[in-house]
PDB file of C-alpha atoms and ligand atoms in Angstrom:
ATOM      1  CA  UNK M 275      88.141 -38.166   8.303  1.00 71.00           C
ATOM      2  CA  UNK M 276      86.273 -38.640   5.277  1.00 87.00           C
ATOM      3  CA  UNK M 277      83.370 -40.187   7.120  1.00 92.00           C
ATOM      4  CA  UNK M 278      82.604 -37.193   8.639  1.00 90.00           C
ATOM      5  CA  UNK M 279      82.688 -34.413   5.385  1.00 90.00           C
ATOM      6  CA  UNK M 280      79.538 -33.717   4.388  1.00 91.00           C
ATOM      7  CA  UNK M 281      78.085 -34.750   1.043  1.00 94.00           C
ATOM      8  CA  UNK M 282      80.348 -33.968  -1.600  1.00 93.00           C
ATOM      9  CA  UNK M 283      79.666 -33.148  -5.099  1.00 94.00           C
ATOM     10  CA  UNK M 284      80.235 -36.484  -6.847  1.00 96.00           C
ATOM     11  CA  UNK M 285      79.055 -38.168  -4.094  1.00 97.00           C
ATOM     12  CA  UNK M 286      76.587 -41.105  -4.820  1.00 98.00           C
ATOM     13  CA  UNK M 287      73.404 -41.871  -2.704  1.00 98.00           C
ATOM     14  CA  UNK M 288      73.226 -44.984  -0.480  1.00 98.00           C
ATOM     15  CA  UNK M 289      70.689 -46.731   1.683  1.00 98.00           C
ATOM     16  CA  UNK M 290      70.668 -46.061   5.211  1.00 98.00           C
ATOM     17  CA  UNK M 291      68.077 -48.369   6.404  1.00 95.00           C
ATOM     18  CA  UNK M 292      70.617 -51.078   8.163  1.00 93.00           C
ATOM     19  CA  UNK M 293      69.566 -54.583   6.393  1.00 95.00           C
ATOM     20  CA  UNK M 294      70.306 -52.593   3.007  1.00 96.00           C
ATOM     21  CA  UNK M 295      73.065 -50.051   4.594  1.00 96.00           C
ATOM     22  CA  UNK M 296      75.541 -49.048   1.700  1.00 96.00           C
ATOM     23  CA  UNK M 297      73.505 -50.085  -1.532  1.00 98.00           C
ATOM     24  CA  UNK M 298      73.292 -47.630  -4.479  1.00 98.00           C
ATOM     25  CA  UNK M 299      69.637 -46.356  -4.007  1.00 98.00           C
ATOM     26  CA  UNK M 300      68.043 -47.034  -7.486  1.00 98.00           C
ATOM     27  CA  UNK M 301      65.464 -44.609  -8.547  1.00 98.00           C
ATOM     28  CA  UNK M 302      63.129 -47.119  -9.173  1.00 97.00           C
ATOM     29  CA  UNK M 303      63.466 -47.893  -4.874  1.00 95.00           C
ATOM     30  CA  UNK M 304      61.550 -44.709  -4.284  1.00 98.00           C
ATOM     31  CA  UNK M 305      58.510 -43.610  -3.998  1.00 97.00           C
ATOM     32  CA  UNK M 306      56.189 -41.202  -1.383  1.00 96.00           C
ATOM     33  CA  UNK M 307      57.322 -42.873   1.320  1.00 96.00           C
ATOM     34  CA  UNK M 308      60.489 -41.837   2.763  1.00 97.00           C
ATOM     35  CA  UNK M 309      63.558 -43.517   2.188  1.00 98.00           C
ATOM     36  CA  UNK M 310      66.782 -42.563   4.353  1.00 98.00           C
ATOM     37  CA  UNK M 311      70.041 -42.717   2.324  1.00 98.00           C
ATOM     38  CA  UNK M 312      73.705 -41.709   3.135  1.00 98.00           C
ATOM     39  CA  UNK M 313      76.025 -40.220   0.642  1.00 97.00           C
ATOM     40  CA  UNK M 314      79.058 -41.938  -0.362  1.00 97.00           C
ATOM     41  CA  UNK M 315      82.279 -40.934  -1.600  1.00 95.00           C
ATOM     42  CA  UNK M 316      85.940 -41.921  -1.862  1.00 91.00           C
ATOM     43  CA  UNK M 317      88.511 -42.691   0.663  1.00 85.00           C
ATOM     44  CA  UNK M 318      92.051 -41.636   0.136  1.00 84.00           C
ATOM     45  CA  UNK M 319      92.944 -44.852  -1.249  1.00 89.00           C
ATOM     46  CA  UNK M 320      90.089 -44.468  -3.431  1.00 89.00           C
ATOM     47  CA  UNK M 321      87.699 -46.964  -1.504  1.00 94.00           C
ATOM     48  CA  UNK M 322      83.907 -46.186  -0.799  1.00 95.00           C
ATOM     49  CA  UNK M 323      83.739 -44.146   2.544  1.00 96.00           C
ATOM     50  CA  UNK M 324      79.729 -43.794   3.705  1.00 97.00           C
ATOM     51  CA  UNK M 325      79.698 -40.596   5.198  1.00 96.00           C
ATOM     52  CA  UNK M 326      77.524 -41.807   8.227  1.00 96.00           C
ATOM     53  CA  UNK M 327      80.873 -40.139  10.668  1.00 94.00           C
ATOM     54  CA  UNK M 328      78.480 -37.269  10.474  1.00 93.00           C
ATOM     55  CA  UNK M 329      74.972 -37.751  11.957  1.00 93.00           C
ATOM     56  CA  UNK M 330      73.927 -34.289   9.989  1.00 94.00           C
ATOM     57  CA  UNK M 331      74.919 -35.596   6.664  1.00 96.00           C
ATOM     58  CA  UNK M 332      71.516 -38.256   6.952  1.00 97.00           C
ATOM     59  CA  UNK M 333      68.888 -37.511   4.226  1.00 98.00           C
ATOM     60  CA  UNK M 334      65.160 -38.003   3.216  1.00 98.00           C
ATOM     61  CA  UNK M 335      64.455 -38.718  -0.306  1.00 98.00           C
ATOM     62  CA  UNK M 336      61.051 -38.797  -2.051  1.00 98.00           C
ATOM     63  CA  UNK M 337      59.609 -39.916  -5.360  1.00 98.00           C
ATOM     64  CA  UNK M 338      56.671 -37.723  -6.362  1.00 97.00           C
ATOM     65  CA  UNK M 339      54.316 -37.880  -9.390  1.00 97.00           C
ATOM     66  CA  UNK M 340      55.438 -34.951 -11.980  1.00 95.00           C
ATOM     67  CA  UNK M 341      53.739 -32.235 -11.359  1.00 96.00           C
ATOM     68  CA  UNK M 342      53.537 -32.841  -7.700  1.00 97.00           C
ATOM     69  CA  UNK M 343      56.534 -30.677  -6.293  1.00 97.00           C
ATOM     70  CA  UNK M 344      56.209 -27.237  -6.638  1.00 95.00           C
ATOM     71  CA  UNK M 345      58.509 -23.999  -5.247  1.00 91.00           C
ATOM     72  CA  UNK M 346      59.931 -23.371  -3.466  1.00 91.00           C
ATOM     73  CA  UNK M 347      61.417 -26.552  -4.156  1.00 94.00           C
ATOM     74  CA  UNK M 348      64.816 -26.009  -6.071  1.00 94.00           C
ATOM     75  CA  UNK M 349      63.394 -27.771  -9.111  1.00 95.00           C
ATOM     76  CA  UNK M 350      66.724 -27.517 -10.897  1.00 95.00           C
ATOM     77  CA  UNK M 351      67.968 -29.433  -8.118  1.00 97.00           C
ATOM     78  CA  UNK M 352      65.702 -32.656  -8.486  1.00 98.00           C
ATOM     79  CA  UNK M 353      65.657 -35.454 -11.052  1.00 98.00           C
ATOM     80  CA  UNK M 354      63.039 -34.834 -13.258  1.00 97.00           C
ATOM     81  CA  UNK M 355      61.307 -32.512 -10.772  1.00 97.00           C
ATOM     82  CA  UNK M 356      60.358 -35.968  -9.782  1.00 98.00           C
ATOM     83  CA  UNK M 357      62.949 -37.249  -7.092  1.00 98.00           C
ATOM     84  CA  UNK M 358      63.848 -34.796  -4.907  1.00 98.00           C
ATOM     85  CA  UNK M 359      66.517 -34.857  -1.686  1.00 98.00           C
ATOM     86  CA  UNK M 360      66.434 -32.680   1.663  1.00 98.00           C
ATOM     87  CA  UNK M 361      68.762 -33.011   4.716  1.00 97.00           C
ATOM     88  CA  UNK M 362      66.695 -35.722   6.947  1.00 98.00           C
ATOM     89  CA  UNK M 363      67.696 -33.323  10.398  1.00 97.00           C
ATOM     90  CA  UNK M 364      65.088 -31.535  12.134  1.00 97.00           C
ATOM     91  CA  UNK M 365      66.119 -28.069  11.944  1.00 95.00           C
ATOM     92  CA  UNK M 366      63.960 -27.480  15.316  1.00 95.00           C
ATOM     93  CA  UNK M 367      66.633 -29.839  17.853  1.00 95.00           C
ATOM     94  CA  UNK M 368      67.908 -32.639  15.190  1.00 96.00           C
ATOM     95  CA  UNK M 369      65.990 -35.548  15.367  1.00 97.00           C
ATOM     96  CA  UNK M 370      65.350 -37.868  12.085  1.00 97.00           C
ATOM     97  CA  UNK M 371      61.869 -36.635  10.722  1.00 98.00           C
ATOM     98  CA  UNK M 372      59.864 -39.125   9.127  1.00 97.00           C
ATOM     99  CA  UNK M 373      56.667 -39.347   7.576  1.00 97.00           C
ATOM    100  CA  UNK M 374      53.424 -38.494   8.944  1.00 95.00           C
ATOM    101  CA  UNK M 375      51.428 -41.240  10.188  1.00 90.00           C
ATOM    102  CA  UNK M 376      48.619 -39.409   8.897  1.00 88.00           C
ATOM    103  CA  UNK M 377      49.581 -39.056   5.532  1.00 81.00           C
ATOM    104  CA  UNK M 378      50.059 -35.247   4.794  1.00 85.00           C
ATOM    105  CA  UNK M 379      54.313 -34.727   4.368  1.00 94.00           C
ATOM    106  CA  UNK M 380      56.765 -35.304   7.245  1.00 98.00           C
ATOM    107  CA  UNK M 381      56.909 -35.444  10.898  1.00 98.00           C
ATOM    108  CA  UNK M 382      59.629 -34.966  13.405  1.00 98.00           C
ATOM    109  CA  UNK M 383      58.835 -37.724  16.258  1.00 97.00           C
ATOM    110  CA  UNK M 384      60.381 -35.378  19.335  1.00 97.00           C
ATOM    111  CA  UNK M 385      57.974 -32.334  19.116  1.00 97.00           C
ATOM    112  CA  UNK M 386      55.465 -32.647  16.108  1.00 96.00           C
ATOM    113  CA  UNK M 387      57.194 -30.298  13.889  1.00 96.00           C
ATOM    114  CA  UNK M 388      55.899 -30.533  10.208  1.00 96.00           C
ATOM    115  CA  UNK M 389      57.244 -30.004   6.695  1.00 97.00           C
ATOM    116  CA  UNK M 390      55.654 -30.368   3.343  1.00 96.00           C
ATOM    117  CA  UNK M 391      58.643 -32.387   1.141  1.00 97.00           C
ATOM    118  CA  UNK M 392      56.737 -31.300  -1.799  1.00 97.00           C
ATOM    119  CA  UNK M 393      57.138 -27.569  -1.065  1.00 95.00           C
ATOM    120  CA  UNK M 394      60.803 -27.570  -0.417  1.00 94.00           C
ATOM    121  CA  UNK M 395      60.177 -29.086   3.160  1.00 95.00           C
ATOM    122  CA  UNK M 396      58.091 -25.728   4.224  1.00 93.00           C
ATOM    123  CA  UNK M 397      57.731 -25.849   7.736  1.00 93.00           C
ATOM    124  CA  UNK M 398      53.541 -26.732   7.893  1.00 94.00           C
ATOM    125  CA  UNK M 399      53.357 -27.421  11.523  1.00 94.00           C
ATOM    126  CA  UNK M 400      55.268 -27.367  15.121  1.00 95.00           C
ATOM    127  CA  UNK M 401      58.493 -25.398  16.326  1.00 94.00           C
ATOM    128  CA  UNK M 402      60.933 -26.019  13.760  1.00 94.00           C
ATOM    129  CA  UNK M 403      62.543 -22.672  12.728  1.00 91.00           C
ATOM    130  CA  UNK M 404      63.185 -23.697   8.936  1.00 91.00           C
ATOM    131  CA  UNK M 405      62.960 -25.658   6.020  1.00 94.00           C
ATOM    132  CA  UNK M 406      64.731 -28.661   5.984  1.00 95.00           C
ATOM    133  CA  UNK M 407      67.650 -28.208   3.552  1.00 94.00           C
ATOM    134  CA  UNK M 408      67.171 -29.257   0.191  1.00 96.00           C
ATOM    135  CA  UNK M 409      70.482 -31.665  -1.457  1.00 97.00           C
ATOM    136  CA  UNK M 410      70.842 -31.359  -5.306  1.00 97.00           C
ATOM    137  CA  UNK M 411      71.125 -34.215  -7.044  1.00 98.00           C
ATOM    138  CA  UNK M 412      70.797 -35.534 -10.916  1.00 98.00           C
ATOM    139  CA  UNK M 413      70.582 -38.845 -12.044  1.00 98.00           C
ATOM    140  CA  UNK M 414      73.538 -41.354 -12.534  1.00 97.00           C
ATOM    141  CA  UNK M 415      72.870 -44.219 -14.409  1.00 97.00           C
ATOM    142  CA  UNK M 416      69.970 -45.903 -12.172  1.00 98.00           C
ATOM    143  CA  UNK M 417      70.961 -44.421  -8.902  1.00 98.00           C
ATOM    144  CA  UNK M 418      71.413 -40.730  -7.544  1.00 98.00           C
ATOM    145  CA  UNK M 419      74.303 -38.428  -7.874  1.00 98.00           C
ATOM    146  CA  UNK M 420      75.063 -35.503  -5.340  1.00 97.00           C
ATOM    147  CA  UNK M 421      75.571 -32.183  -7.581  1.00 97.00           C
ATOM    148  CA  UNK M 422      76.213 -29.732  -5.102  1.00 94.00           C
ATOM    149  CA  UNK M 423      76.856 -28.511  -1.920  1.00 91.00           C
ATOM    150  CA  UNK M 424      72.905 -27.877   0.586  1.00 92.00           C
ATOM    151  CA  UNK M 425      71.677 -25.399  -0.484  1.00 90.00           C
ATOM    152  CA  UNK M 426      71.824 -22.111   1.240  1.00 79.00           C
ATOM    153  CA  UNK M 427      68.702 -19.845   1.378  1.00 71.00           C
ATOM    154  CA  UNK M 428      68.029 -16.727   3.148  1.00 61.00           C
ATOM    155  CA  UNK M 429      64.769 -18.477   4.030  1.00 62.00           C
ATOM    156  CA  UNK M 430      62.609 -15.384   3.816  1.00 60.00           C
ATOM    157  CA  UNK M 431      59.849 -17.577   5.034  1.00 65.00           C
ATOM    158  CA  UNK M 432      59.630 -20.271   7.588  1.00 62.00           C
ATOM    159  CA  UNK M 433      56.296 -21.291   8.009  1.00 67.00           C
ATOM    160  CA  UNK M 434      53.544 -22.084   5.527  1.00 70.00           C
ATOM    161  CA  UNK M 435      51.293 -18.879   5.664  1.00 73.00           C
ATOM    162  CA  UNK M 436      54.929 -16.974   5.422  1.00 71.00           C
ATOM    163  CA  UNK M 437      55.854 -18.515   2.762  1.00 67.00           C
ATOM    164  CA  UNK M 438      52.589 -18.242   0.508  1.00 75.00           C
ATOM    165  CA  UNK M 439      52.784 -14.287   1.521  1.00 75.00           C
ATOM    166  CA  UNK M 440      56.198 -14.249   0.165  1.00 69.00           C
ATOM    167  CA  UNK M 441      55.001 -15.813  -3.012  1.00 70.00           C
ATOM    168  CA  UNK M 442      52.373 -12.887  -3.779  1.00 70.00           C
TER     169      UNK M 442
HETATM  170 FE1  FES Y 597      61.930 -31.873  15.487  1.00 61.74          FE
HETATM  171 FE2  FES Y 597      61.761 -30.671  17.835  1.00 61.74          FE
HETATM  172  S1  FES Y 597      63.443 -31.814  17.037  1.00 61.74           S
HETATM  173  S2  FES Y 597      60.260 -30.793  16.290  1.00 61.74           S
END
């Protein structure tokens, strides 16, 4: 069912949280701190389906100062190189990362893995094997717009220090 597909070009960006579950996210709702949003698309009778069928399809969206996200961010893939949207499932066992309590990117609560959402969720920390999966998006009025399918890397780095040798 549609429910379970995963985000779909054309596919806007709703809250997750539950007291605001299913309301366009606005731009101006985001900001460092993590925000949770589901996509949502169109049924067959043309209704809004959230596609929360899926647990995978969950993602973490930021709002970062220009400037402030750098490769290997898809920065053709953000709004502005300002808003930026990465699959919110730990790529280590699946839990929900969220942000780090102290302060420095995200952190998945079942075994400390680490990403840096400014650096294209670069694993910085813990056992996670990859990235987390960056969503493209664009702007849609106020709200967010999905413009593509995840996309697919051949992740030729998977930890921090890999990833600054690879830059070299
Ligand atoms: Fe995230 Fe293990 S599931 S670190």
């Amino acid at each position: 069912t549609r429910d379970k597909m995963p985000p779909l070009k054309g596919d806007i960006l709703v809250h997750a949280e539950e007291s605001k579950e299913g309301q366009p996210i606005k731009i101006s709702d985001l900001s460092d701190q993590l925000v949770r949003a589901w996509p949502m698309g169109k049924g067959e009778d043309g209704s809004n389906v959230i596609r929360k069928g899926d647990p995978n399809n969950i993602l973490a969206l930021y709002r970062f100062k220009k400037g402030e996200i750098v490769a290997p961010t898809v920065l053709e893939a953000t709004v502005d190189g300002e808003v930026v949207a990465y699959s919110d499932v730990c790529t280590h066992a699946g839990c929900s990362v969220a942000d780090s309590d102290q302060g420095d990117g995200m952190k998945c609560p079942c075994h400390s893995g680490q990403y840096d959402p400014k650096r294209g969720c670069v694993v910085i920390g813990g056992p996670p094997p990859r990235p987390l999966t960056q969503l493209p998006i664009k702007a849609d009025g106020e709200g967010l717009m999905v413009t593509d399918f995840f996309i697919k890397m051949p992740y030729p780095y998977q930890h921090e220090a890999e990833w600054e040798a690879f830059k070299k």
